[in-house]
């Protein structure tokens, strides 16, 4: 009923052409068209010294739309694929909301032609459509709420432009595919950021990433996010691996050398227990020898003692007990005299 009233009032409104264009895209008329106008202004229109022009672009709406789009598509995917696990649902959602998909959607509905921009010949132009689509979702959310965002995505996008089942089972995550290949073949692959700069026209950050497999550079990619640059680097690497058998040979040659070094057994050091035992044995023999010599000296000293009672013991059979005692006392007396 609201849309019917809006359609009746349309001839009396200003910006009839803008309302009509948005209706063709959305399937309903905006309440506050200012949200949608802002969603179609690219930040490249900013002019120094112009009051509030820095905020009069679609960046904030793009931020909001990105979050709303994630929630809506996640809701739709969850309901559509009953029983599927979290990993599958996450992967499917990411395929639908990724930049390339949103760019194609924007082109299909003619949104890219409505974006206001001062950029004429820049590679970043190809991303303005997807960014504007996110901003459009943000505008719909502010203007009509979550339910209208859901209605727009279901009726105008997924039902007409995207086969959700086909998208779900199509492999487009090049980074994931490359990592899976490397793990399966037990080769070491990693990504590194080579450069971060700004593009010439809009001042947007640009990232240059490289994928390295077993120390060999296999691909580079440049994008307006680290994730995008890594995806493009992985895509290039996969193409090279498929078309260049020599590259695969080089990778596995390095792997073979690395694994051979890692798997080479380490020599177990000798404990030299025999030497230790011999040293202990020699020491013990020397100790025993010293003990014997000491005992011999003590015996000699005892034998040479002036206090010698051998004559007393020797004569025990001939003397009585009283006589032995008397002889001993006499000998002691003589020693102490």
C-alpha positions in Angstrom: 0.0 0.0 0.0 2.9 2.4 0.9 4.5 1.8 -2.5 1.2 2.4 -4.3 0.8 5.8 -2.5 4.4 6.7 -3.3 3.8 5.9 -6.9 0.7 8.1 -7.0 2.6 11.0 -5.4 5.6 10.5 -7.7 4.5 13.0 -10.4 4.4 15.7 -7.8 7.8 15.1 -6.4 11.1 16.6 -7.4 13.8 14.3 -8.8 11.2 12.1 -10.4 13.9 10.6 -12.6 16.0 9.7 -9.6 13.1 8.0 -7.9 12.2 6.1 -11.0 15.8 4.8 -11.5 16.0 3.7 -7.9 12.6 2.0 -8.1 13.8 -0.1 -11.0 16.8 -1.1 -9.0 15.2 -1.6 -5.6 11.7 -2.6 -6.4 10.3 0.1 -4.0 10.5 3.9 -3.7 12.8 5.6 -1.2 11.4 7.5 1.6 14.5 9.7 2.1 16.2 10.0 -1.2 19.2 11.8 0.3 20.6 8.6 1.7 20.6 7.1 -1.8 22.1 10.2 -3.4 25.0 10.0 -0.9 25.4 6.3 -1.6 26.2 7.2 -5.2 28.9 9.8 -4.5 32.5 8.5 -4.7 35.1 10.0 -2.5 37.1 11.2 -5.5 34.6 14.1 -5.7 36.2 15.6 -2.6 37.6 19.1 -3.2 39.9 20.8 -0.8 38.4 23.8 0.9 34.9 22.8 0.2 32.9 22.6 3.5 31.8 19.2 4.6 32.7 17.7 1.2 35.0 15.2 2.9 31.9 13.6 4.6 29.6 14.0 1.6 30.5 10.7 0.0 29.5 7.0 0.3 32.4 5.8 2.5 30.3 5.8 5.7 27.4 4.1 4.0 29.7 1.6 2.5 31.0 0.7 5.9 27.4 0.3 7.2 26.2 -1.6 4.1 29.1 -4.0 4.4 28.1 -5.1 7.9 24.4 -5.3 7.0 25.2 -7.3 3.8 27.2 -9.8 5.8 24.3 -10.3 8.2 21.6 -10.6 5.5 23.5 -12.9 3.2 24.5 -15.0 6.3 20.8 -15.2 7.2 19.8 -16.3 3.7 22.6 -18.8 3.4 21.8 -20.3 6.8 18.2 -20.8 5.9 18.9 -22.1 2.4 21.5 -24.7 3.3 20.0 -26.7 6.2 22.4 -29.0 7.9 25.5 -27.5 6.4 28.4 -26.9 8.6 29.8 -23.5 9.6 32.8 -23.6 7.3 30.6 -24.2 4.2 28.2 -21.4 5.2 31.1 -19.0 5.8 32.7 -19.8 2.5 29.4 -19.5 0.6 28.7 -16.1 2.2 32.2 -14.8 1.4 31.7 -15.8 -2.3 28.5 -13.8 -2.5 29.8 -10.6 -0.8 33.3 -10.6 -2.3 34.2 -7.6 -4.3 34.1 -9.2 -7.7 30.6 -10.5 -7.2 29.4 -7.1 -6.0 31.0 -5.4 -9.0 29.1 -7.7 -11.3 25.8 -7.1 -9.5 26.3 -3.4 -9.7 26.9 -3.6 -13.4 23.9 -5.9 -13.9 21.5 -3.5 -12.2 23.1 -0.4 -13.8 24.2 1.0 -10.5 27.8 1.6 -11.7 26.5 4.1 -14.3 24.9 6.2 -11.6 28.0 6.7 -9.4 29.3 10.3 -9.4 33.1 10.3 -9.6 35.9 12.5 -10.7 38.0 9.5 -11.7 38.4 9.0 -15.4 41.1 6.5 -16.1 42.0 4.6 -13.0 42.0 0.9 -12.3 40.1 1.7 -9.1 37.1 2.5 -11.2 36.3 -1.2 -11.5 35.7 -1.3 -7.7 33.4 1.7 -7.5 30.4 -0.3 -8.5 30.9 -2.9 -5.7 31.5 -0.1 -3.1 28.4 1.7 -4.3 26.3 -1.4 -4.0 27.4 -1.8 -0.3 26.6 1.9 0.2 23.2 1.3 -1.4 22.4 -1.4 1.1 23.4 0.9 3.9 21.1 3.6 2.5 18.2 1.0 2.3 18.8 0.1 5.9 18.7 3.7 7.1 15.7 4.5 5.0 13.5 1.3 5.3 15.2 -1.0 7.9 16.5 -4.6 7.9 13.4 -6.2 6.4 13.6 -4.1 3.2 17.3 -5.0 2.9 16.4 -8.6 3.1 13.5 -8.2 0.6 15.8 -6.4 -1.8 18.6 -9.1 -1.6 16.2 -12.0 -2.0 13.8 -10.7 -4.7 16.0 -8.4 -6.7 19.5 -10.0 -6.4 19.5 -13.7 -5.4 16.3 -14.7 -7.1 17.1 -12.8 -10.4 20.9 -12.5 -10.7 22.7 -15.1 -8.5 22.3 -18.9 -8.4 23.1 -19.4 -4.8 23.7 -23.2 -5.2 26.0 -22.7 -8.1 28.0 -20.1 -6.3 28.2 -22.2 -3.1 29.9 -25.1 -4.9 32.1 -23.1 -7.2 35.7 -22.8 -6.0 36.8 -19.2 -6.2 39.0 -18.9 -3.1 42.4 -19.1 -4.8 44.3 -18.6 -1.6 42.5 -21.5 0.1 43.0 -23.7 -2.9 46.7 -23.0 -3.1 47.2 -23.6 0.7 45.2 -26.9 0.3 47.5 -28.0 -2.5 50.7 -27.1 -0.6 49.5 -28.9 2.5 48.6 -32.0 0.5 52.0 -32.1 -1.1 53.8 -31.0 2.1 55.5 -28.0 0.6 55.9 -24.7 2.5 53.9 -21.8 1.1 53.5 -18.4 2.6 52.4 -14.9 1.6 54.4 -11.7 2.2 53.5 -8.0 1.7 56.0 -6.4 -0.7 54.6 -2.9 -0.9 51.9 -0.6 0.4 51.2 2.6 -1.4 48.4 5.0 -2.6 46.8 5.1 -6.0 47.3 8.2 -8.0 43.7 9.3 -8.5 41.8 8.6 -5.3 44.5 8.2 -2.7 43.2 4.7 -1.8 45.7 2.2 -0.3 47.1 -0.3 -2.7 48.8 -3.5 -1.5 51.3 -5.7 -3.4 51.6 -9.2 -2.1 53.8 -12.2 -3.2 53.3 -15.9 -2.7 56.5 -17.9 -2.1 56.6 -21.7 -2.3 59.7 -23.4 -0.9 61.6 -20.1 -1.2 60.6 -19.6 -4.9 58.5 -16.6 -5.9 55.4 -18.0 -7.7 53.1 -15.1 -8.1 52.3 -11.5 -7.2 49.1 -9.6 -6.9 48.0 -6.0 -6.4 44.7 -5.0 -4.8 43.0 -2.5 -2.7 43.2 -4.7 0.4 45.7 -7.3 1.7 43.2 -10.0 1.2 42.5 -9.1 -2.4 46.2 -8.8 -3.2 46.9 -12.3 -1.7 43.9 -13.8 -3.7 45.3 -12.4 -6.9 48.9 -13.6 -6.1 47.5 -17.1 -5.3 45.5 -17.0 -8.6 48.7 -16.2 -10.6 50.6 -18.9 -8.7 48.0 -21.6 -9.5 48.1 -20.6 -13.2 51.9 -20.9 -13.2 51.8 -24.3 -11.5 49.3 -25.6 -14.0 51.2 -24.3 -17.1 54.8 -24.6 -16.0 56.0 -28.1 -15.1 59.5 -26.8 -14.6 58.3 -24.6 -11.8 56.9 -27.7 -10.0 60.1 -29.6 -10.6 62.1 -26.7 -9.0 59.7 -26.6 -6.0 60.0 -30.3 -5.3 63.7 -30.3 -5.8 64.0 -27.7 -3.0 61.6 -29.7 -0.9 63.6 -32.9 -1.4 66.8 -31.1 -0.3 65.1 -29.6 2.7 63.5 -32.8 3.9 66.7 -34.7 3.4 68.5 -32.3 5.7 65.7 -32.4 8.2 65.5 -36.2 8.2 69.3 -36.9 8.4 70.0 -38.8 11.6 72.2 -37.1 14.2 75.2 -39.1 15.4 74.9 -40.2 19.0 78.0 -39.0 21.0 80.1 -41.8 22.7 79.8 -41.9 26.5 83.5 -43.1 26.8 82.5 -45.3 29.8 85.5 -47.6 29.3 87.9 -44.8 29.7 86.2 -43.6 32.8 86.2 -47.1 34.3 89.8 -47.5 33.5 90.6 -44.3 35.2 88.6 -45.4 38.2 90.3 -48.7 38.2 93.8 -47.2 37.9 93.0 -44.8 40.8 91.7 -47.7 42.9 94.8 -49.7 42.2 97.0 -46.8 43.2 94.9 -46.3 46.3 95.3 -50.0 47.2 99.0 -49.8 46.6 99.3 -46.7 48.9 97.3 -48.5 51.6 99.6 -51.5 51.5 102.7 -49.4 51.6 101.3 -47.4 54.5 100.4 -50.6 56.4 103.9 -52.0 55.8 105.4 -48.8 57.2 103.2 -49.0 60.2 104.1 -52.6 60.7 107.8 -51.8 60.4 107.5 -49.0 62.8 105.7 -51.2 65.2 108.3 -53.9 64.8 111.0 -51.4 65.5 109.3 -50.1 68.6 111.3 -50.0 71.8 108.2 -51.2 73.6 108.6 -54.8 72.5 106.9 -57.5 74.6 107.8 -60.4 72.3 110.2 -61.9 74.8 107.4 -61.8 77.3 104.9 -63.7 75.1 107.6 -65.9 73.9 108.4 -67.0 77.5 104.8 -67.5 78.6 105.1 -71.3 78.9 108.1 -71.1 81.3 106.9 -68.3 83.6 104.0 -68.1 86.0 101.4 -65.4 85.8 103.0 -63.5 88.6 106.4 -63.7 87.0 105.1 -62.4 83.6 103.5 -59.4 85.3 106.6 -58.7 87.2 108.7 -58.8 84.1 106.4 -56.5 82.3 106.5 -54.0 85.1 110.2 -54.2 85.2 110.5 -53.6 81.4 108.1 -50.6 81.7 110.1 -49.2 84.5 113.3 -49.4 82.4 111.6 -47.7 79.4 110.4 -44.8 81.5 113.7 -44.4 83.4 
